Short mmCIF file of C-alpha atoms in Angstrom, two decimals:
data_model
loop_
_atom_site.label_atom_id
_atom_site.label_comp_id
_atom_site.label_asym_id
_atom_site.label_seq_id
_atom_site.Cartn_x
_atom_site.Cartn_y
_atom_site.Cartn_z
CA UNK A 150 48.43 30.16 15.26
CA UNK A 151 45.02 28.58 14.66
CA UNK A 152 42.54 28.79 17.51
CA UNK A 153 41.76 25.30 18.75
CA UNK A 154 38.08 24.74 19.53
CA UNK A 155 36.75 21.52 21.00
CA UNK A 156 33.10 20.57 20.49
CA UNK A 157 31.78 18.10 23.06
CA UNK A 158 28.67 16.24 21.89
CA UNK A 159 26.45 13.93 23.92
CA UNK A 160 25.32 11.09 21.65
CA UNK A 161 21.75 9.78 21.63
CA UNK A 162 19.14 8.52 19.16
CA UNK A 163 18.39 12.14 18.21
CA UNK A 164 21.50 12.92 16.18
CA UNK A 165 20.40 15.96 14.19
CA UNK A 166 21.20 18.55 16.93
CA UNK A 167 24.79 17.27 17.05
CA UNK A 168 25.18 17.92 13.33
CA UNK A 169 23.36 21.27 13.40
CA UNK A 170 25.59 22.91 15.99
CA UNK A 171 28.80 21.51 14.51
CA UNK A 172 27.91 22.99 11.11
CA UNK A 173 27.33 26.44 12.60
CA UNK A 174 30.62 26.75 14.48
CA UNK A 175 34.30 26.72 13.55
CA UNK A 176 35.39 23.48 15.17
CA UNK A 177 38.88 22.01 15.04
CA UNK A 178 38.39 18.95 17.29
CA UNK A 179 35.51 16.77 18.40
CA UNK A 180 34.88 14.81 21.59
CA UNK A 181 31.90 12.46 21.62
CA UNK A 182 30.44 11.20 24.89
CA UNK A 183 28.60 8.02 24.00
CA UNK A 184 27.34 4.76 25.49
CA UNK A 185 27.62 1.09 24.59
CA UNK A 186 24.03 1.10 23.27
CA UNK A 187 24.60 4.15 21.05
CA UNK A 188 27.84 2.67 19.70
CA UNK A 189 26.05 -0.56 18.76
CA UNK A 190 23.38 1.43 16.96
CA UNK A 191 26.00 3.44 15.11
CA UNK A 192 24.67 6.87 16.15
CA UNK A 193 28.12 8.46 16.51
CA UNK A 194 29.12 7.13 13.11
CA UNK A 195 26.00 8.70 11.57
CA UNK A 196 26.97 12.09 12.98
CA UNK A 197 30.51 11.75 11.66
CA UNK A 198 29.26 10.75 8.21
CA UNK A 199 26.92 13.74 8.05
CA UNK A 200 29.78 16.09 9.03
CA UNK A 201 32.33 14.24 6.88
CA UNK A 202 34.74 13.85 9.81
CA UNK A 203 36.61 10.85 11.23
CA UNK A 204 39.17 9.75 13.86
CA UNK A 205 37.55 11.74 16.67
CA UNK A 206 37.92 11.54 20.44
CA UNK A 207 35.48 9.23 22.23
CA UNK A 208 34.52 8.73 25.86
CA UNK A 209 32.24 5.72 26.30
CA UNK A 210 30.37 6.03 29.58
CA UNK A 211 27.79 4.26 31.74
CA UNK A 212 24.81 6.54 31.10
CA UNK A 213 23.36 5.92 34.57
CA UNK A 214 26.52 6.38 36.65
CA UNK A 215 27.50 9.85 37.93
CA UNK A 216 30.86 8.48 39.06
CA UNK A 217 31.72 6.74 35.79
CA UNK A 218 30.86 9.78 33.68
CA UNK A 219 32.93 12.10 35.90
CA UNK A 220 35.91 9.71 35.88
CA UNK A 221 35.81 9.44 32.09
CA UNK A 222 35.63 13.24 31.77
CA UNK A 223 38.66 13.55 34.08
CA UNK A 224 40.67 11.27 31.78
CA UNK A 225 40.69 13.77 28.89
CA UNK A 226 43.15 16.68 28.51
CA UNK A 227 41.23 19.92 27.88
CA UNK A 228 44.16 22.30 28.44
CA UNK A 229 45.23 22.18 24.78
CA UNK A 230 42.09 24.01 23.63
CA UNK A 231 41.42 27.74 23.46
CA UNK A 232 37.66 27.23 23.65
CA UNK A 233 35.37 24.39 24.73
CA UNK A 234 31.82 24.23 23.42
CA UNK A 235 29.39 21.73 24.93
CA UNK A 236 26.23 20.59 23.14
CA UNK A 237 23.85 19.39 25.86
CA UNK A 238 20.99 18.47 23.51
CA UNK A 239 21.67 14.72 23.36
CA UNK A 240 22.50 12.03 25.90
CA UNK A 241 20.54 10.90 28.95
CA UNK A 242 19.43 13.20 31.78
CA UNK A 243 22.20 11.85 33.98
CA UNK A 244 24.81 12.52 31.29
CA UNK A 245 23.48 16.05 30.78
CA UNK A 246 23.53 16.85 34.50
CA UNK A 247 27.04 15.55 35.08
CA UNK A 248 28.54 17.14 31.96
CA UNK A 249 26.87 20.48 32.64
CA UNK A 250 28.12 20.67 36.24
CA UNK A 251 31.57 19.40 35.30
CA UNK A 252 32.29 22.12 32.76
CA UNK A 253 30.83 24.88 34.91
CA UNK A 254 33.66 24.07 37.31
CA UNK A 255 36.34 23.87 34.63
CA UNK A 256 38.87 26.65 34.16
CA UNK A 257 38.87 27.98 30.65
CA UNK A 258 36.68 29.45 27.96
CA UNK A 259 33.52 27.30 28.05
CA UNK A 260 30.13 27.77 26.39
CA UNK A 261 27.16 25.41 26.61
CA UNK A 262 24.19 25.14 24.25
CA UNK A 263 20.85 23.39 23.88
CA UNK A 264 18.83 23.19 20.63
CA UNK A 265 15.03 23.10 20.90
CA UNK A 266 12.65 21.30 18.54
CA UNK A 267 11.87 24.71 16.98
CA UNK A 268 15.52 25.16 15.97
CA UNK A 269 16.00 27.73 18.73
CA UNK A 270 19.55 27.88 20.03
CA UNK A 271 19.70 28.34 23.81
CA UNK A 272 22.97 29.21 25.53
CA UNK A 273 22.91 27.99 29.14
CA UNK A 274 26.45 28.98 30.13
CA UNK A 275 28.28 31.27 30.90
CA UNK A 276 25.11 33.34 30.69
CA UNK A 277 21.59 32.37 29.70
CA UNK A 278 20.38 33.70 26.36
CA UNK A 279 18.31 32.70 23.36
CA UNK A 280 20.14 33.04 20.06
CA UNK A 281 18.12 33.36 16.88
CA UNK A 282 19.51 31.27 14.07
CA UNK A 283 18.39 29.71 10.81
CA UNK A 284 20.54 26.59 10.45
CA UNK A 285 21.31 25.49 6.92
CA UNK A 286 20.54 21.83 6.81
CA UNK A 287 20.08 19.84 3.62
CA UNK A 288 17.97 16.74 3.16
CA UNK A 289 21.13 14.73 2.51
CA UNK A 290 22.66 15.83 5.82
CA UNK A 291 19.44 15.03 7.65
CA UNK A 292 19.27 11.50 6.25
CA UNK A 293 22.94 10.83 6.92
CA UNK A 294 22.60 12.04 10.51
CA UNK A 295 20.03 9.27 11.10
CA UNK A 296 22.12 6.61 9.38
CA UNK A 297 20.36 6.38 6.01
CA UNK A 298 21.95 5.78 2.62
CA UNK A 299 19.86 7.17 -0.24
CA UNK A 300 19.72 6.64 -4.00
CA UNK A 301 17.55 7.55 -7.01
CA UNK A 302 16.74 10.96 -5.55
CA UNK A 303 14.37 12.81 -7.92
CA UNK A 304 14.76 10.09 -10.53
CA UNK A 305 11.40 10.95 -12.01
CA UNK A 306 9.44 8.84 -14.45
CA UNK A 307 8.83 9.63 -18.09
CA UNK A 308 6.71 12.74 -17.53
CA UNK A 309 6.62 15.94 -15.49
CA UNK A 310 4.16 18.23 -13.74
CA UNK A 311 2.07 19.23 -16.77
CA UNK A 312 1.21 15.62 -17.59
CA UNK A 313 0.71 14.68 -13.93
CA UNK A 314 -1.67 17.62 -13.53
CA UNK A 315 -3.79 16.41 -16.45
CA UNK A 316 -4.11 12.98 -14.85
CA UNK A 317 -4.88 14.47 -11.43
CA UNK A 318 -7.63 16.67 -12.89
CA UNK A 319 -9.15 13.65 -14.63
CA UNK A 320 -9.25 11.73 -11.34
CA UNK A 321 -10.50 14.64 -9.23
CA UNK A 322 -13.32 15.40 -11.68
CA UNK A 323 -14.61 11.83 -11.70
CA UNK A 324 -15.32 10.04 -8.42
CA UNK A 325 -16.28 6.92 -10.37
CA UNK A 326 -13.14 6.67 -12.45
CA UNK A 327 -12.13 3.37 -10.82
CA UNK A 328 -15.51 1.88 -11.74
CA UNK A 329 -15.61 3.20 -15.30
CA UNK A 330 -12.02 2.26 -16.14
CA UNK A 331 -11.51 -0.52 -13.62
CA UNK A 332 -10.26 -3.14 -16.08
CA UNK A 333 -7.81 -0.75 -17.76
CA UNK A 334 -6.39 0.45 -14.44
CA UNK A 335 -6.05 -3.11 -13.12
CA UNK A 336 -4.34 -4.21 -16.34
CA UNK A 337 -1.78 -1.38 -16.19
CA UNK A 338 -1.09 -2.17 -12.53
CA UNK A 339 -0.53 -5.83 -13.41
CA UNK A 340 2.00 -4.68 -16.03
CA UNK A 341 3.83 -2.24 -13.74
CA UNK A 342 7.46 -1.96 -14.85
CA UNK A 343 6.78 -3.96 -18.02
CA UNK A 344 5.84 -3.06 -21.58
CA UNK A 345 2.29 -3.11 -22.95
CA UNK A 346 2.50 -4.16 -26.58
CA UNK A 347 0.40 -3.08 -29.54
CA UNK A 348 -1.64 -6.28 -29.21
CA UNK A 349 -2.86 -5.26 -25.73
CA UNK A 350 -3.10 -1.52 -26.27
CA UNK A 351 -6.86 -1.56 -26.92
CA UNK A 352 -7.36 -2.68 -23.30
CA UNK A 353 -6.15 0.71 -22.09
CA UNK A 354 -6.74 3.03 -25.04
CA UNK A 355 -9.99 4.68 -23.88
CA UNK A 356 -8.62 5.19 -20.36
CA UNK A 357 -5.46 6.85 -21.65
CA UNK A 358 -7.55 9.14 -23.86
CA UNK A 359 -9.67 10.09 -20.84
CA UNK A 360 -6.64 11.08 -18.74
CA UNK A 361 -5.04 12.84 -21.75
CA UNK A 362 -1.96 10.61 -21.78
CA UNK A 363 -0.12 10.22 -25.08
CA UNK A 364 2.54 7.46 -25.20
CA UNK A 365 5.94 8.29 -26.63
CA UNK A 366 5.51 5.43 -29.07
CA UNK A 367 2.07 5.16 -30.67
CA UNK A 368 -0.21 2.35 -29.51
CA UNK A 369 2.10 0.89 -26.89
CA UNK A 370 3.45 1.66 -23.42
CA UNK A 371 7.04 1.34 -22.27
CA UNK A 372 7.97 -0.11 -18.88
CA UNK A 373 8.68 3.43 -17.63
CA UNK A 374 5.20 4.51 -18.74
CA UNK A 375 3.40 1.60 -17.03
CA UNK A 376 5.30 2.37 -13.83
CA UNK A 377 4.30 6.00 -14.11
CA UNK A 378 0.65 5.27 -14.88
CA UNK A 379 0.26 2.70 -12.10
CA UNK A 380 0.93 5.25 -9.37
CA UNK A 381 4.19 7.16 -9.80
CA UNK A 382 2.34 9.99 -11.51
CA UNK A 383 0.60 10.89 -8.23
CA UNK A 384 3.73 11.12 -6.09
CA UNK A 385 5.31 13.21 -8.85
CA UNK A 386 2.27 15.47 -8.99
CA UNK A 387 2.31 16.05 -5.21
CA UNK A 388 6.10 16.37 -5.05
CA UNK A 389 6.48 18.73 -8.00
CA UNK A 390 3.54 20.87 -6.83
CA UNK A 391 5.14 21.23 -3.39
CA UNK A 392 8.49 22.03 -4.95
CA UNK A 393 6.81 24.79 -6.94
CA UNK A 394 4.67 26.10 -4.07
CA UNK A 395 7.49 26.20 -1.52
CA UNK A 396 10.23 27.08 -4.04
CA UNK A 397 12.34 24.14 -2.91
CA UNK A 398 15.66 23.27 -4.51
CA UNK A 399 16.62 19.76 -5.63
CA UNK A 400 18.73 19.51 -2.45
CA UNK A 401 15.65 19.85 -0.25
CA UNK A 402 12.99 17.68 -1.89
CA UNK A 403 13.34 14.12 -3.14
CA UNK A 404 10.72 12.11 -5.02
CA UNK A 405 10.78 8.32 -5.35
CA UNK A 406 13.90 7.78 -3.23
CA UNK A 407 15.34 4.42 -2.20
CA UNK A 408 16.63 4.44 1.36
CA UNK A 409 18.58 1.86 3.33
CA UNK A 410 19.89 1.71 6.86
CA UNK A 411 22.30 -0.66 8.56
CA UNK A 412 20.69 -2.71 11.30
CA UNK A 413 21.79 -2.11 14.88
CA UNK A 414 24.61 -4.35 16.06
CA UNK A 415 22.73 -5.83 18.99
CA UNK A 416 22.79 -9.28 20.56
CA UNK A 417 19.20 -9.29 21.76
CA UNK A 418 18.18 -11.68 18.97
CA UNK A 419 20.67 -14.19 17.58
CA UNK A 420 19.87 -15.38 14.04
CA UNK A 421 21.87 -18.58 14.49
CA UNK A 422 19.90 -19.54 17.58
CA UNK A 423 16.53 -18.65 16.06
CA UNK A 424 16.84 -20.18 12.58
CA UNK A 425 19.98 -22.32 12.63
CA UNK A 426 23.73 -22.12 12.13
CA UNK A 427 23.56 -22.66 8.37
CA UNK A 428 20.60 -20.33 7.63
CA UNK A 429 21.40 -18.15 4.57
CA UNK A 430 20.23 -14.88 6.18
CA UNK A 431 22.13 -11.86 4.90
CA UNK A 432 19.74 -9.02 5.78
CA UNK A 433 22.11 -6.32 7.03
CA UNK A 434 20.10 -3.28 5.97
CA UNK A 435 16.60 -1.90 6.29
CA UNK A 436 15.43 -1.05 2.74
CA UNK A 437 12.44 1.08 1.75
CA UNK A 438 11.27 3.42 -0.98
CA UNK A 439 9.95 6.83 0.04
CA UNK A 440 7.47 8.66 -2.17
CA UNK A 441 8.33 12.21 -1.06
CA UNK A 442 10.76 13.68 1.48
CA UNK A 443 11.56 17.35 1.92
CA UNK A 444 13.04 19.94 4.28
CA UNK A 445 11.35 23.29 4.84
CA UNK A 446 12.53 25.87 7.38
CA UNK A 447 14.63 23.26 9.12
CA UNK A 448 11.79 20.72 9.48
CA UNK A 449 11.71 17.26 7.92
CA UNK A 450 8.57 16.00 6.13
CA UNK A 451 7.64 12.68 4.52
CA UNK A 452 4.60 11.96 2.35
CA UNK A 453 3.24 8.60 1.25
CA UNK A 454 1.01 8.85 -1.85
CA UNK A 455 -1.75 6.39 -2.74
CA UNK A 456 -4.07 6.93 -5.70
CA UNK A 457 -6.51 4.60 -3.95
CA UNK A 458 -6.76 2.96 -0.53
CA UNK A 459 -7.98 -0.19 -2.28
CA UNK A 460 -5.92 -2.79 -4.07
CA UNK A 461 -6.91 -6.06 -5.70
CA UNK A 462 -5.58 -9.21 -4.04
CA UNK A 463 -6.79 -12.60 -5.34
CA UNK A 464 -9.43 -10.75 -7.36
CA UNK A 465 -10.84 -9.15 -4.21
CA UNK A 466 -10.58 -5.50 -3.15
CA UNK A 467 -8.56 -4.92 0.03
CA UNK A 468 -8.22 -1.73 2.08
CA UNK A 469 -4.48 -0.99 2.30
CA UNK A 470 -4.75 2.20 4.39
CA UNK A 471 -3.98 0.33 7.61
CA UNK A 472 -0.80 -1.19 6.17
CA UNK A 473 0.22 2.21 4.80
CA UNK A 474 -0.19 3.78 8.25
CA UNK A 475 1.81 0.94 9.84
CA UNK A 476 4.69 1.44 7.37
CA UNK A 477 4.65 5.22 7.81
CA UNK A 478 4.63 4.88 11.60
CA UNK A 479 7.52 2.41 11.73
CA UNK A 480 9.66 4.63 9.50
CA UNK A 481 8.68 7.87 11.26
CA UNK A 482 10.32 6.63 14.46
CA UNK A 483 13.63 6.27 12.60
CA UNK A 484 13.56 9.84 11.24
CA UNK A 485 13.88 11.67 14.57
CA UNK A 486 11.47 12.95 17.19
CA UNK A 487 9.92 15.73 15.13
CA UNK A 488 9.53 14.20 11.67
CA UNK A 489 6.22 15.21 10.08
CA UNK A 490 4.49 12.32 8.30
CA UNK A 491 1.49 12.49 5.94
CA UNK A 492 -0.47 10.03 3.82
CA UNK A 493 -2.25 11.49 0.79
CA UNK A 494 -4.83 9.51 -1.18
CA UNK A 495 -7.24 10.35 -3.99
CA UNK A 496 -9.93 8.25 -2.32
CA UNK A 497 -12.84 10.34 -1.04
CA UNK A 498 -13.49 8.78 2.38
CA UNK A 499 -17.08 10.01 2.59
CA UNK A 500 -17.97 8.45 -0.78
CA UNK A 501 -15.98 5.30 0.03
CA UNK A 502 -18.06 4.71 3.17
CA UNK A 503 -21.45 5.01 1.42
CA UNK A 504 -23.47 2.78 -0.89
CA UNK A 505 -25.23 3.71 -4.11
CA UNK A 506 -28.16 5.08 -2.07
CA UNK A 507 -25.85 7.42 -0.13
CA UNK A 508 -26.17 5.41 3.09
CA UNK A 509 -23.16 4.59 5.27
CA UNK A 510 -21.90 1.01 5.15
CA UNK A 511 -21.12 -0.19 8.68
CA UNK A 512 -18.04 -2.30 7.95
CA UNK A 513 -16.45 0.46 5.85
CA UNK A 514 -17.17 3.09 8.50
CA UNK A 515 -15.61 0.80 11.12
CA UNK A 516 -12.55 0.11 8.94
CA UNK A 517 -11.91 3.78 8.13
CA UNK A 518 -12.58 4.82 11.72
CA UNK A 519 -9.99 2.34 13.03
CA UNK A 520 -7.44 3.62 10.51
CA UNK A 521 -8.06 7.24 11.49
CA UNK A 522 -7.67 6.36 15.18
CA UNK A 523 -4.42 4.53 14.47
CA UNK A 524 -3.11 7.47 12.45
CA UNK A 525 -3.99 9.87 15.28
CA UNK A 526 -2.16 7.69 17.82
CA UNK A 527 0.90 7.68 15.55
CA UNK A 528 0.70 11.44 14.87
CA UNK A 529 0.28 10.80 11.13
CA UNK A 530 -1.75 13.21 9.02
CA UNK A 531 -4.22 11.81 6.45
CA UNK A 532 -5.36 13.86 3.46
CA UNK A 533 -8.10 12.39 1.26
CA UNK A 534 -9.32 13.22 -2.22
CA UNK A 535 -12.04 15.60 -1.02
CA UNK A 536 -9.53 17.65 0.95
CA UNK A 537 -7.18 17.77 -2.06
CA UNK A 538 -10.01 18.95 -4.29
CA UNK A 539 -11.09 21.75 -1.93
CA UNK A 540 -7.62 23.18 -1.26
CA UNK A 541 -5.78 25.47 -3.65
CA UNK A 542 -2.37 24.46 -2.28
CA UNK A 543 -0.87 21.26 -0.92
CA UNK A 544 1.43 22.99 1.59
CA UNK A 545 -1.57 24.44 3.44
CA UNK A 546 -2.99 20.93 3.91
CA UNK A 547 0.32 20.03 5.58
CA UNK A 548 -0.09 22.90 8.04
CA UNK A 549 2.89 24.78 6.58
CA UNK A 550 2.98 28.55 6.82
CA UNK A 551 5.08 30.45 4.30
#
């Protein structure tokens, strides 16, 4: 007869520990202890999707009521199980306290665990011990556990690392490349995702020769090539270099990925009240495109790549670093407590903040300083062109130790 093992999981915003422990153990049945707020967000459903399980037991409790939690626990029949395993990592403090005390006083074979942010597995009952483990956890499982749907993983552009390296070396060896080839770069960016015909090829010819880029069809660029040349080359360079340096598999690094997430089912803001009964609002998902995401030694990393922190809007240069930090920060909060977020740019901040006489420009210093402060507050790492040029490896700039 099969041994019946029940895994009890406390549901919270941090869903990864629920998936991690379930993957490591031989579980036959699941009991989720959740709340109304977590059910509206869909957190339990994310865990089930990541584990590919369904039709599980659920106790929905008042997270602040000792009595309600105990009464709900009393309503479930535990006698049918040979072993009960309790994952205390999620939930509120009240839920953790009540559940822990409840199962300490339960007859039967009970074990309780807590997973730290360093992937350390702590057993708190029946005896206290630290268990070394190296949980296998793919990028796909991580994203599912936080409710994300993903597509176009590693759907790279027309070229690979060798070509991207040539372009990177051209940029890193010339701090004035944006000045010398400004018109060509702007023209390619304006044509992103569209063809550049033979008639317009002369506008970009000298620039393409400088970066050693040879089109597949002579004297014209395809829509894939304009997309690549207007920025995708840099995220592919960084992503493919990291894949090589860290020996990552396709399952654990994605480049140029589209992600979407269902919005929480909450009644705090009613669209009909705010914009009208007949408003054609159908936004039911949060959609974004991520430059690079990868898992290494159980930790999740994201990287946003920008060839320059300047963009041209209405024929005027605009610093987009602040907006990039804001986007990275808002997404970081949805990837779990310990997601590691980095912005990499080819812009040399020191050169950017100086004029032709090598003197600092006050408004640029102020702008960059504010961005750095904001990044520090959001725990976002910034790597500029000078740092890239000095370092032999990208992983070391991310603070990763092999």
